[in-house]
N, CA, C and O atoms as a printed pandas DataFrame, in Angstrom:
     atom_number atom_name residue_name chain_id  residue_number  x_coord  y_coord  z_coord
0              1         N          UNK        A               1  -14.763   41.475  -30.671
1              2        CA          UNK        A               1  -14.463   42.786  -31.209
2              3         C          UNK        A               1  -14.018   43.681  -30.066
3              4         O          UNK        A               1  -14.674   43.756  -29.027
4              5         N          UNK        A               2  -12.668   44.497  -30.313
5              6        CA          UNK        A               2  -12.933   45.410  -28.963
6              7         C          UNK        A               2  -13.403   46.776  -29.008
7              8         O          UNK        A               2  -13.545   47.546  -29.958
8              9         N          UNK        A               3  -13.605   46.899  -27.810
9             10        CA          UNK        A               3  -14.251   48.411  -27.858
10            11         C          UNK        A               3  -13.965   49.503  -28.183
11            12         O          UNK        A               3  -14.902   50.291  -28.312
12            13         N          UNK        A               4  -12.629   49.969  -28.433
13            14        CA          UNK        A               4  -12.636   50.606  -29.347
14            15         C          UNK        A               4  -12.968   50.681  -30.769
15            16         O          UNK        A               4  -13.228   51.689  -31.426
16            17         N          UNK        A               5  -12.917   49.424  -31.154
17            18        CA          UNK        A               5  -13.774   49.124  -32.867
18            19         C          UNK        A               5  -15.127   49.541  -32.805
19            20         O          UNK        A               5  -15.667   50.183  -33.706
20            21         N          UNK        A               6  -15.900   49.046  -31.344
21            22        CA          UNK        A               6  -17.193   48.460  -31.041
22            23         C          UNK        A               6  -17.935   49.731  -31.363
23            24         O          UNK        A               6  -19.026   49.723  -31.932
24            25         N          UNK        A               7  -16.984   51.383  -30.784
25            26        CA          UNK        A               7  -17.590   52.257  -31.063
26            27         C          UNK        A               7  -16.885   53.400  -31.979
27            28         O          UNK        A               7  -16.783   54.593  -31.696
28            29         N          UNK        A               8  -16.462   52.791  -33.054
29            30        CA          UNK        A               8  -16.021   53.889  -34.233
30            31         C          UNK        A               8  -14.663   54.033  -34.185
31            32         O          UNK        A               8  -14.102   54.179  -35.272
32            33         N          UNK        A               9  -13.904   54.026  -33.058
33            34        CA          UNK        A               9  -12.595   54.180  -32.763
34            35         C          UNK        A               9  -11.926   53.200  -33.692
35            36         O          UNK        A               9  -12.288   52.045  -33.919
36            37         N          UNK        A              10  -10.930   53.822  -34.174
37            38        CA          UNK        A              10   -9.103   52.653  -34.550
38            39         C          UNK        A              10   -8.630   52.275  -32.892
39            40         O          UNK        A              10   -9.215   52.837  -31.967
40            41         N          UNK        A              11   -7.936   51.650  -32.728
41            42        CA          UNK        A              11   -7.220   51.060  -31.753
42            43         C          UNK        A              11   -5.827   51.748  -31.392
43            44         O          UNK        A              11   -4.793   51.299  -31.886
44            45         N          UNK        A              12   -5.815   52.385  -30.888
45            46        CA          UNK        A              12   -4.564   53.614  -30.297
46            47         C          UNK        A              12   -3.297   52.682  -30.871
47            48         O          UNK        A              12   -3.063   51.484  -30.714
48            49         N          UNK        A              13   -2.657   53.609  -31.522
49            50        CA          UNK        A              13   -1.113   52.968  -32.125
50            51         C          UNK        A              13   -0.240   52.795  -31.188
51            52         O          UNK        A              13   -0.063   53.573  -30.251
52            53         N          UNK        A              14    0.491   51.533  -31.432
53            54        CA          UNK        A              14    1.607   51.154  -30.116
54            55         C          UNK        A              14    3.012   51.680  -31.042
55            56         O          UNK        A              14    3.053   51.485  -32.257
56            57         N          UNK        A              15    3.805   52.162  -30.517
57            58        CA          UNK        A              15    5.240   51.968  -30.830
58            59         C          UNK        A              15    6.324   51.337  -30.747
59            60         O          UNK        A              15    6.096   50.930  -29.608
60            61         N          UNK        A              16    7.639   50.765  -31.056
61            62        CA          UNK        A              16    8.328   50.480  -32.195
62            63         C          UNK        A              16    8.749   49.643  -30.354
63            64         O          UNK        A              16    8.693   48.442  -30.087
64            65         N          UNK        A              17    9.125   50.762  -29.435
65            66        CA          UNK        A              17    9.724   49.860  -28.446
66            67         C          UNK        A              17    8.535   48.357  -27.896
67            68         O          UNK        A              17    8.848   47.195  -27.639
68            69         N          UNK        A              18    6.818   49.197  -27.880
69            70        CA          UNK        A              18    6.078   48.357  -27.443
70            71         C          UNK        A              18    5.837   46.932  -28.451
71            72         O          UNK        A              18    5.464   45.835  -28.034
72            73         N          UNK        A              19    6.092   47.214  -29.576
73            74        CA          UNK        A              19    6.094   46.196  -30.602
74            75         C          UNK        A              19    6.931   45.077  -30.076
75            76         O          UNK        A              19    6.431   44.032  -29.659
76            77         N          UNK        A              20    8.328   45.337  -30.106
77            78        CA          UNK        A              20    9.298   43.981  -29.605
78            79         C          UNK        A              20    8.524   43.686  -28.268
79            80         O          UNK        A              20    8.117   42.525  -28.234
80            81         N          UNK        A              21    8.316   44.194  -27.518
81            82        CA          UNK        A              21    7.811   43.703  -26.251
82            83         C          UNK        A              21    7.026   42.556  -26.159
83            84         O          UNK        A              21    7.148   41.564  -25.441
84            85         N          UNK        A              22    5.831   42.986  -27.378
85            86        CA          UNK        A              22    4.860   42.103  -27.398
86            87         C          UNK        A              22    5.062   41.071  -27.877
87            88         O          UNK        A              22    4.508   40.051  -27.465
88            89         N          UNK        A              23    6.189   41.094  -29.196
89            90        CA          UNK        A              23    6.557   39.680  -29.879
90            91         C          UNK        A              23    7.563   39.380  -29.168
91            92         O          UNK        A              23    8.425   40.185  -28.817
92            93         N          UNK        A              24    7.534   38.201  -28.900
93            94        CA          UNK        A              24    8.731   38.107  -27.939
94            95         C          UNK        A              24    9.921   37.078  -28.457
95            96         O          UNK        A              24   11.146   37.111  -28.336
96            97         N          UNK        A              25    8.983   36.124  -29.106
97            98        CA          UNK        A              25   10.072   34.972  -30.133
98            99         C          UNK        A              25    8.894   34.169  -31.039
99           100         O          UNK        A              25    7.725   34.181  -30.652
100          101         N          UNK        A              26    9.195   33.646  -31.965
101          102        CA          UNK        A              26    8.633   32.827  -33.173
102          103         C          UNK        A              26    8.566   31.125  -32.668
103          104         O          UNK        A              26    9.628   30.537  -32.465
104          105         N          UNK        A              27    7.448   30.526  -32.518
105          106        CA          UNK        A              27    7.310   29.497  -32.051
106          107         C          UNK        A              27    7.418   27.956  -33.183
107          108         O          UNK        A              27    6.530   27.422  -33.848
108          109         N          UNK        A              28    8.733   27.634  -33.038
109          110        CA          UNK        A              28    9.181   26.859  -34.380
110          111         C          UNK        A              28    8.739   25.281  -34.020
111          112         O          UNK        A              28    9.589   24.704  -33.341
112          113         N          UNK        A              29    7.674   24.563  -34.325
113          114        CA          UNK        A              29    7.260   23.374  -34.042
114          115         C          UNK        A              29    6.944   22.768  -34.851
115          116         O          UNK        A              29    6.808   23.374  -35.914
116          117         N          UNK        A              30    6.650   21.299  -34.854
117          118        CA          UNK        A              30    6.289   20.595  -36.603
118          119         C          UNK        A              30    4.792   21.217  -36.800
119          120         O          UNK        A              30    4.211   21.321  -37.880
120          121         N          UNK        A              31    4.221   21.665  -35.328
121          122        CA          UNK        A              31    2.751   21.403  -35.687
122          123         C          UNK        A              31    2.642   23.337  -36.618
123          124         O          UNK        A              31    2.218   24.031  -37.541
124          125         N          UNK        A              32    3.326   23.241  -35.535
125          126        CA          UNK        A              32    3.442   26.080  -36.063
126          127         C          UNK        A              32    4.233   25.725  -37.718
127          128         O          UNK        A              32    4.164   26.518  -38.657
128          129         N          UNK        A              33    4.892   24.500  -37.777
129          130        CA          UNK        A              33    5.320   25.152  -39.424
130          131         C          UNK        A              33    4.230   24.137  -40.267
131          132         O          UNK        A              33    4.030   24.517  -41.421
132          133         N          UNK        A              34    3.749   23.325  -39.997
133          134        CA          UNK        A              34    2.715   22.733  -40.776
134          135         C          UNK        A              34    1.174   23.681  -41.027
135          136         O          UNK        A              34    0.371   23.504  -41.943
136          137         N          UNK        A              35    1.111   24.400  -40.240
137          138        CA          UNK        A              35   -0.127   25.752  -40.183
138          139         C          UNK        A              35    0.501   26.836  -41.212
139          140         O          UNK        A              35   -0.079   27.849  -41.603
140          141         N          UNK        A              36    1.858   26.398  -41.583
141          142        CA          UNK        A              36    2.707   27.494  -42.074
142          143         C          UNK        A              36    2.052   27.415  -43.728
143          144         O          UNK        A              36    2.448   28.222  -44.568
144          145         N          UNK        A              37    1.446   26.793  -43.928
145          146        CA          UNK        A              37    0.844   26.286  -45.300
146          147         C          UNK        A              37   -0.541   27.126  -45.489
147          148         O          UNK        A              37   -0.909   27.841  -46.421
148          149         N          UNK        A              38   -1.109   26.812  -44.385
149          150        CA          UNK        A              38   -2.739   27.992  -44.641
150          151         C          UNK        A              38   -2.496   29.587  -44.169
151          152         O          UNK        A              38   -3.401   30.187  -43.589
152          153         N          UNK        A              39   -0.925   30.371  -44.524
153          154        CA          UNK        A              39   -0.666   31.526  -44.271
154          155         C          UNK        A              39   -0.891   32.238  -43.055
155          156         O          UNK        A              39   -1.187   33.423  -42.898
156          157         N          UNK        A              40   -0.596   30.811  -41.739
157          158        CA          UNK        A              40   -0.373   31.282  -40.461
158          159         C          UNK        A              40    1.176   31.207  -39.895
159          160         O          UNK        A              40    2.087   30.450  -40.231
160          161         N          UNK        A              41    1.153   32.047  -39.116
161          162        CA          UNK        A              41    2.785   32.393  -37.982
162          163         C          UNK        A              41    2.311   31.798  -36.423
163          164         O          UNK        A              41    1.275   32.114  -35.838
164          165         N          UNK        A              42    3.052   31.133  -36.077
165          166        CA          UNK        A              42    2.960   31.303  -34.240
166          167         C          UNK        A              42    4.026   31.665  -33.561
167          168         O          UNK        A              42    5.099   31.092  -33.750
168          169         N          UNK        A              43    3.877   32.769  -32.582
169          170        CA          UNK        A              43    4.494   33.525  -31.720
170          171         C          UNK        A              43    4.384   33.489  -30.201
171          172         O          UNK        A              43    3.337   33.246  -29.602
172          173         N          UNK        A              44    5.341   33.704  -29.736
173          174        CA          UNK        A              44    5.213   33.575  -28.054
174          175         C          UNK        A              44    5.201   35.508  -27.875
175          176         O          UNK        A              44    5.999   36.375  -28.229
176          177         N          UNK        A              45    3.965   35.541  -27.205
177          178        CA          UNK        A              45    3.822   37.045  -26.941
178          179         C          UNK        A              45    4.080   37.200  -25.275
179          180         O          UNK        A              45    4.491   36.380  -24.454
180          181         N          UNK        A              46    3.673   38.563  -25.139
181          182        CA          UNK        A              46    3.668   39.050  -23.547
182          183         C          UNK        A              46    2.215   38.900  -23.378
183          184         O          UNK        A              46    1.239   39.172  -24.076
184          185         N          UNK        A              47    2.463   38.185  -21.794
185          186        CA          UNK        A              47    1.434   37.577  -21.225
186          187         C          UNK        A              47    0.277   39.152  -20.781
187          188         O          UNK        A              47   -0.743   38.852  -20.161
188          189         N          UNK        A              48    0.437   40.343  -21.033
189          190        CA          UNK        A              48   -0.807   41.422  -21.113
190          191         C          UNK        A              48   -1.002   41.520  -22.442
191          192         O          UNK        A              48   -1.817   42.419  -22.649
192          193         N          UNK        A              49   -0.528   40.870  -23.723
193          194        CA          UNK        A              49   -0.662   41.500  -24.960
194          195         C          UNK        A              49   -2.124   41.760  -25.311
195          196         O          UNK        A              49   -2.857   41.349  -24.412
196          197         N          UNK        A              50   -2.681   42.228  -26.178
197          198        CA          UNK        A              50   -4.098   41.892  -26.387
198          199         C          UNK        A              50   -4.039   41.822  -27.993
199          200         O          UNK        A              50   -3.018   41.959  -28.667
200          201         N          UNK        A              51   -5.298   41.588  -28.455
201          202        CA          UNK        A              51   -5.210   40.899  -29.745
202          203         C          UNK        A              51   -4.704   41.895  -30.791
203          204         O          UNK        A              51   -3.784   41.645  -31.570
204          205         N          UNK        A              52   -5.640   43.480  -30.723
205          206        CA          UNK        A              52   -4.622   44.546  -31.167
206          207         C          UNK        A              52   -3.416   44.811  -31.198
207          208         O          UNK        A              52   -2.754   44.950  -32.226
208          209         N          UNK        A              53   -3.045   44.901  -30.145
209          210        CA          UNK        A              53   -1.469   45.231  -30.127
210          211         C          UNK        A              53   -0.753   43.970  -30.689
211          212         O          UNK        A              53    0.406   44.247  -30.998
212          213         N          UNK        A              54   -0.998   43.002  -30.859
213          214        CA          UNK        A              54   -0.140   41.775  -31.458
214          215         C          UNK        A              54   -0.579   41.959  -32.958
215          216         O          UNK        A              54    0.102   41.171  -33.614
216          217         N          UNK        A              55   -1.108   42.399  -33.471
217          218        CA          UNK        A              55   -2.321   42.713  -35.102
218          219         C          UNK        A              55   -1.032   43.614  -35.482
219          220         O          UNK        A              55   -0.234   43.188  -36.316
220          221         N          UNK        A              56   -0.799   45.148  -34.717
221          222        CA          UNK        A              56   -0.175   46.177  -34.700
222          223         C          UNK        A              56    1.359   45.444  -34.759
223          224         O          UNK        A              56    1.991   45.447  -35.815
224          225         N          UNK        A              57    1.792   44.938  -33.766
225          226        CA          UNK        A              57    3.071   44.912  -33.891
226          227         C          UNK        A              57    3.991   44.149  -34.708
227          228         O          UNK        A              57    5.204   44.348  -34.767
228          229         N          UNK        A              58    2.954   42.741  -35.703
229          230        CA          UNK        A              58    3.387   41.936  -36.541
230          231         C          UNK        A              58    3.407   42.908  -37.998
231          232         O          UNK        A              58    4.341   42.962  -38.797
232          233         N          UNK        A              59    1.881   43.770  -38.100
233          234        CA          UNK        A              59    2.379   44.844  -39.162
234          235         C          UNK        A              59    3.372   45.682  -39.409
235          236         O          UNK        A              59    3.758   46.085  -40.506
236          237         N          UNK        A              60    3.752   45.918  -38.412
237          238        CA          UNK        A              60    4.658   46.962  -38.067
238          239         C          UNK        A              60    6.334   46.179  -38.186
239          240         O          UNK        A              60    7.429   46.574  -38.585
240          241         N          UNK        A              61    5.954   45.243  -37.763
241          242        CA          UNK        A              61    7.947   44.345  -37.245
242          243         C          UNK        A              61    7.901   44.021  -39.140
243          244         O          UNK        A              61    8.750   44.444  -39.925
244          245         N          UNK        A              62    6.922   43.346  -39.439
245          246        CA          UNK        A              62    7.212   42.376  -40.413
246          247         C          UNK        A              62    6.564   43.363  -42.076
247          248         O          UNK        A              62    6.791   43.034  -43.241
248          249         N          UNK        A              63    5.972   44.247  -41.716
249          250        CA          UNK        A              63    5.551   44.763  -43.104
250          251         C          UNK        A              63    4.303   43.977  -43.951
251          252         O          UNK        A              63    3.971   44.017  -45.136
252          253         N          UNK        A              64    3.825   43.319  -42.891
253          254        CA          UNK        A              64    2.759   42.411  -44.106
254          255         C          UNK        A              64    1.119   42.756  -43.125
255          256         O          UNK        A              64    0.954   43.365  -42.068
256          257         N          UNK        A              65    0.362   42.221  -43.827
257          258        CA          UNK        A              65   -1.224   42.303  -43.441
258          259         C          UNK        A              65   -2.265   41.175  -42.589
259          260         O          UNK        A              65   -2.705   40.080  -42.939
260          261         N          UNK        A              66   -2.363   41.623  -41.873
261          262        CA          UNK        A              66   -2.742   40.277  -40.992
262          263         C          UNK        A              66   -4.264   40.188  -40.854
263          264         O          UNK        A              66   -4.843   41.235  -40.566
264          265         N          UNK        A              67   -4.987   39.076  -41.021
265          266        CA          UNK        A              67   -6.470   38.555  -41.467
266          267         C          UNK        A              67   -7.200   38.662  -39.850
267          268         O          UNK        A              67   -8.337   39.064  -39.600
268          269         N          UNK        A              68   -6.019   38.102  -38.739
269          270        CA          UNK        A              68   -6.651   37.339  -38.021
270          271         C          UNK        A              68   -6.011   37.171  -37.336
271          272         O          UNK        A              68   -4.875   36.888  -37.717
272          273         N          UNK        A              69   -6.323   37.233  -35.647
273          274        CA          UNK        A              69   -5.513   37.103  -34.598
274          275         C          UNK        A              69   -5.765   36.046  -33.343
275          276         O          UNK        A              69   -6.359   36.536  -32.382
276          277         N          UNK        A              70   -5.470   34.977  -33.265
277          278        CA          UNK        A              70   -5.859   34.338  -32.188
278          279         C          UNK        A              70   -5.119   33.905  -31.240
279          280         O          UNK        A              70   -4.036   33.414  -31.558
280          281         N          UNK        A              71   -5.429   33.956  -30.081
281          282        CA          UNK        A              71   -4.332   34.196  -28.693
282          283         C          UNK        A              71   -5.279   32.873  -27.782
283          284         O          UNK        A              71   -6.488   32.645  -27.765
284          285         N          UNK        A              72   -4.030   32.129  -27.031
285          286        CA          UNK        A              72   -4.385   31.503  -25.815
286          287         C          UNK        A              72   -3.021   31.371  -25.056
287          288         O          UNK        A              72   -1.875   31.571  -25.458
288          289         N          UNK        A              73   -3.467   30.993  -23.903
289          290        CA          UNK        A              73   -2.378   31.010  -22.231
290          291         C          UNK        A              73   -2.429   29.610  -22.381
291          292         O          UNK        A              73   -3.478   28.973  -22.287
292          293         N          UNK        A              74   -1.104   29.015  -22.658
293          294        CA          UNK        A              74   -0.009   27.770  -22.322
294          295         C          UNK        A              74   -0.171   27.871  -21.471
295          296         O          UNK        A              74   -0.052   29.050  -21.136
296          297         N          UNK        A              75   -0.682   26.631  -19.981
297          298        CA          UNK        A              75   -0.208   26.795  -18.802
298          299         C          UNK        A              75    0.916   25.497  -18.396
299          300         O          UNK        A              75    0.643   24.310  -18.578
300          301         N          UNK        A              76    2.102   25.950  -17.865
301          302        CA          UNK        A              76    2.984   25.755  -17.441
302          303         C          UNK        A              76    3.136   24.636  -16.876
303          304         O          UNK        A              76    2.293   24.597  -15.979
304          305         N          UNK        A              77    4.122   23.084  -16.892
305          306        CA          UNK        A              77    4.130   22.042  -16.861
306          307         C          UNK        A              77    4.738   21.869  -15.744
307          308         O          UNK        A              77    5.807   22.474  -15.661
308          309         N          UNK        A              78    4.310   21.005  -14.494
309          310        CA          UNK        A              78    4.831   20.864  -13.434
310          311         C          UNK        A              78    5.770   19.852  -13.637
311          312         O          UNK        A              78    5.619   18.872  -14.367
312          313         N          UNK        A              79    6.457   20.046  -13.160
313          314        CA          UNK        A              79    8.506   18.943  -13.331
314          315         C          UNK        A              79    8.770   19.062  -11.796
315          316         O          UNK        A              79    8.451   19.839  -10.896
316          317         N          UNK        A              80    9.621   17.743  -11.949
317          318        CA          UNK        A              80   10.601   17.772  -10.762
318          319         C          UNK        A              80   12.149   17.758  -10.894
319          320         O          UNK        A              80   12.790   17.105  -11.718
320          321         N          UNK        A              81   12.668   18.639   -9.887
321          322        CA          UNK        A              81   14.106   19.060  -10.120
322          323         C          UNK        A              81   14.590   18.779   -9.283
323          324         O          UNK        A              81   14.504   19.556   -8.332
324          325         N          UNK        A              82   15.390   17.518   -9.107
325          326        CA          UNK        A              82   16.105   16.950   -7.948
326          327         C          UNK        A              82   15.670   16.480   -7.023
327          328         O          UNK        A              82   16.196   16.513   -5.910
328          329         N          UNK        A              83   14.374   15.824   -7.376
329          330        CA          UNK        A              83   13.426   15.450   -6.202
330          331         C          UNK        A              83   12.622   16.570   -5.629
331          332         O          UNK        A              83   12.235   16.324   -4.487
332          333         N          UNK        A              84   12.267   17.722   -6.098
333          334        CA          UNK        A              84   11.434   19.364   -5.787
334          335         C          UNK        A              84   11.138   19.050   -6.862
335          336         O          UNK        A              84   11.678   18.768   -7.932
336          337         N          UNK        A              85    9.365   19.205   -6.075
337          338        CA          UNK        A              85    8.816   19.567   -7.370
338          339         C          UNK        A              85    8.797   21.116   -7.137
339          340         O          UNK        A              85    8.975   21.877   -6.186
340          341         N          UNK        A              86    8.353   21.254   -9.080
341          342        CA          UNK        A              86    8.746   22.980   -9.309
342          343         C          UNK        A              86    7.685   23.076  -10.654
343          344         O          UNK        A              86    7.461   21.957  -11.114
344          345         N          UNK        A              87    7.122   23.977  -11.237
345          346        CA          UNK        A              87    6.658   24.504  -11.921
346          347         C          UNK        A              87    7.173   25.460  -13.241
347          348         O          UNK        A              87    7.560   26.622  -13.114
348          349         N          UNK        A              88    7.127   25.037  -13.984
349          350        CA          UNK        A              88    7.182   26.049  -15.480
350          351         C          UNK        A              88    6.535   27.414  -15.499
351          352         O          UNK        A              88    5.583   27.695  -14.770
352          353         N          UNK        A              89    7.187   28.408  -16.517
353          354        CA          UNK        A              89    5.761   29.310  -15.588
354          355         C          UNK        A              89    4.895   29.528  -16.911
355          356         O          UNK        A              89    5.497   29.033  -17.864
356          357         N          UNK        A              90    3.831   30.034  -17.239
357          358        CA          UNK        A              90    2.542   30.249  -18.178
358          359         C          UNK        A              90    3.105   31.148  -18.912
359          360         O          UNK        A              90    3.781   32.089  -18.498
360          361         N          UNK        A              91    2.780   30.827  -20.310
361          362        CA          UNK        A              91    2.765   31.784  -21.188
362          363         C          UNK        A              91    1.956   31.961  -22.497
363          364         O          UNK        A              91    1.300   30.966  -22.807
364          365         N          UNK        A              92    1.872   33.021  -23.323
365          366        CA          UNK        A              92    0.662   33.105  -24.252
366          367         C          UNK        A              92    1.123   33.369  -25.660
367          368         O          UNK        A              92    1.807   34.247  -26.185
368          369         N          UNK        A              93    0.524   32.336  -26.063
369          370        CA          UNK        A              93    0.397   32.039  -27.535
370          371         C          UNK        A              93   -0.018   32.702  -28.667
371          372         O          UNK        A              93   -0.881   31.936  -29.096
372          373         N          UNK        A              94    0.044   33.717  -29.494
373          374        CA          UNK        A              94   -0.813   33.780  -30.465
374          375         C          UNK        A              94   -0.602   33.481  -32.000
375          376         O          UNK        A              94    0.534   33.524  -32.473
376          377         N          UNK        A              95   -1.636   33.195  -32.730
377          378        CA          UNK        A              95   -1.639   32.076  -33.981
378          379         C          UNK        A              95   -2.231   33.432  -34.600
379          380         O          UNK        A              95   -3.193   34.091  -34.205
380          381         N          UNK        A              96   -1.156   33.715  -35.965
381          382        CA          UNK        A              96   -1.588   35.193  -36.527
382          383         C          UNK        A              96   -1.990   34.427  -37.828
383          384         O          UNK        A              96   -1.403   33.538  -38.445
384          385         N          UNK        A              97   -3.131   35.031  -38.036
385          386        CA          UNK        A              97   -3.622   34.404  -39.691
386          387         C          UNK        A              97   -2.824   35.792  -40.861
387          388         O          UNK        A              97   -2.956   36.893  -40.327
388          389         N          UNK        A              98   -2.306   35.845  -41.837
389          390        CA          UNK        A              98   -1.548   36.350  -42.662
390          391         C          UNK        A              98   -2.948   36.690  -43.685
391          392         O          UNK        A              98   -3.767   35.777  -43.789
392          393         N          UNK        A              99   -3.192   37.900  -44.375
393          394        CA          UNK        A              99   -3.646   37.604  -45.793
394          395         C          UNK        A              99   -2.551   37.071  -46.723
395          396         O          UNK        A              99   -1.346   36.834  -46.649
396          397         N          UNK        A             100   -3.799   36.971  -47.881
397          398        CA          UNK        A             100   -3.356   36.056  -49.345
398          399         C          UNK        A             100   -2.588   37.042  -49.517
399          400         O          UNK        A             100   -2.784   38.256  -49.564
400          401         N          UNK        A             101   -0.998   35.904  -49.675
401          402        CA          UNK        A             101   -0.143   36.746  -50.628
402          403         C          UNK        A             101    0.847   37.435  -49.901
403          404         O          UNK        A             101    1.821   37.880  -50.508
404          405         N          UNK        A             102    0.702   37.624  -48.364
405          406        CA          UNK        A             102    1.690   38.108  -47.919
406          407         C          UNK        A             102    2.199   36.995  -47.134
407          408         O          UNK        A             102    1.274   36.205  -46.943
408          409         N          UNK        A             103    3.480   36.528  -46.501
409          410        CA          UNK        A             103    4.552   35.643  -45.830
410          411         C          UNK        A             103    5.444   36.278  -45.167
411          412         O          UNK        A             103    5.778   37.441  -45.393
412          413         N          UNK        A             104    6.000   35.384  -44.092
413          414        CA          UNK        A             104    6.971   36.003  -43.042
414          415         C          UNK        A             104    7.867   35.088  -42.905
415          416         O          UNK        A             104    7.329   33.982  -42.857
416          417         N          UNK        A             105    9.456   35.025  -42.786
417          418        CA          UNK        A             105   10.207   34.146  -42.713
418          419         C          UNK        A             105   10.876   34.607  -41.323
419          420         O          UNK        A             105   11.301   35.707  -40.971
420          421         N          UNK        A             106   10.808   33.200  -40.574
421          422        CA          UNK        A             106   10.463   33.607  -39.067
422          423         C          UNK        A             106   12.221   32.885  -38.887
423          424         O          UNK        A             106   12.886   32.801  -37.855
424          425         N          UNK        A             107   12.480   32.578  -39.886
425          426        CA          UNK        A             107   14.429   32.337  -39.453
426          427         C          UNK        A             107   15.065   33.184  -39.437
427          428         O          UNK        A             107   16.153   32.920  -38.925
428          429         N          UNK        A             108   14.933   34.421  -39.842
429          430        CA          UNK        A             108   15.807   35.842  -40.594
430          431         C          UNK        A             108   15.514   36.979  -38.591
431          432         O          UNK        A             108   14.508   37.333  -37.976
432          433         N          UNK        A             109   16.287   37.048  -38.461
433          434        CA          UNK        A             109   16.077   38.718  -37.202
434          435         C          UNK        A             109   15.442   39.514  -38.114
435          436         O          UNK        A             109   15.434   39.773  -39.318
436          437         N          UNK        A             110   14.881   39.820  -37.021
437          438        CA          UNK        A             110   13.790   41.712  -37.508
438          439         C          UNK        A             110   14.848   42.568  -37.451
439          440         O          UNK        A             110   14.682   43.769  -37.666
């Protein structure tokens, strides 16, 4: 829970520019569209997002109601490039649970 909930507070409203920021692209995989069935989305966010502001900015981009927010850090796959090795760099995940009844079609631009 965060602390602003923890003590009576709403969670300070982000705006329209901070919204795109946070969503950054729609994560299209067999495994993100097979979750697509129990009225979840997966998104590649900004690596400061926090669970609010990703809650906020899917309401806000997409118009629908969100149950549930869960976030983790992809870390980045080491490769070699021409004989150098080199590194991918980290990035963060979050798996938005949808309520009943609302859907997002993640092929269409916002």
């Amino acid at each position: 829970m965060s602390r602003a909930r923890a003590i009576g507070r709403p969670p300070p409203r982000i705006g329209r520019e901070r919204m795109l920021a946070v969503i950054r692209a729609p994560v299209v995989t067999e495994k993100s569209t097979l979750i697509g069935e129990y009225n979840q989305i997966t998104f590649r966010v900004a690596m400061d997002a926090t669970k609010p502001e990703i809650l906020q900015a899917v309401e806000g981009l997409f118009s629908v109601k969100v149950k549930k927010v869960n976030t983790m850090r992809v870390k980045g796959k080491t490769k070699r490039f021409r004989g150098v090795p080199g590194k991918r760099p980290d990035w963060k995940k979050a798996v938005v649970t949808l309520e009943e009844g609302h859907s997002v079609d993640v092929t269409t631009g916002i």
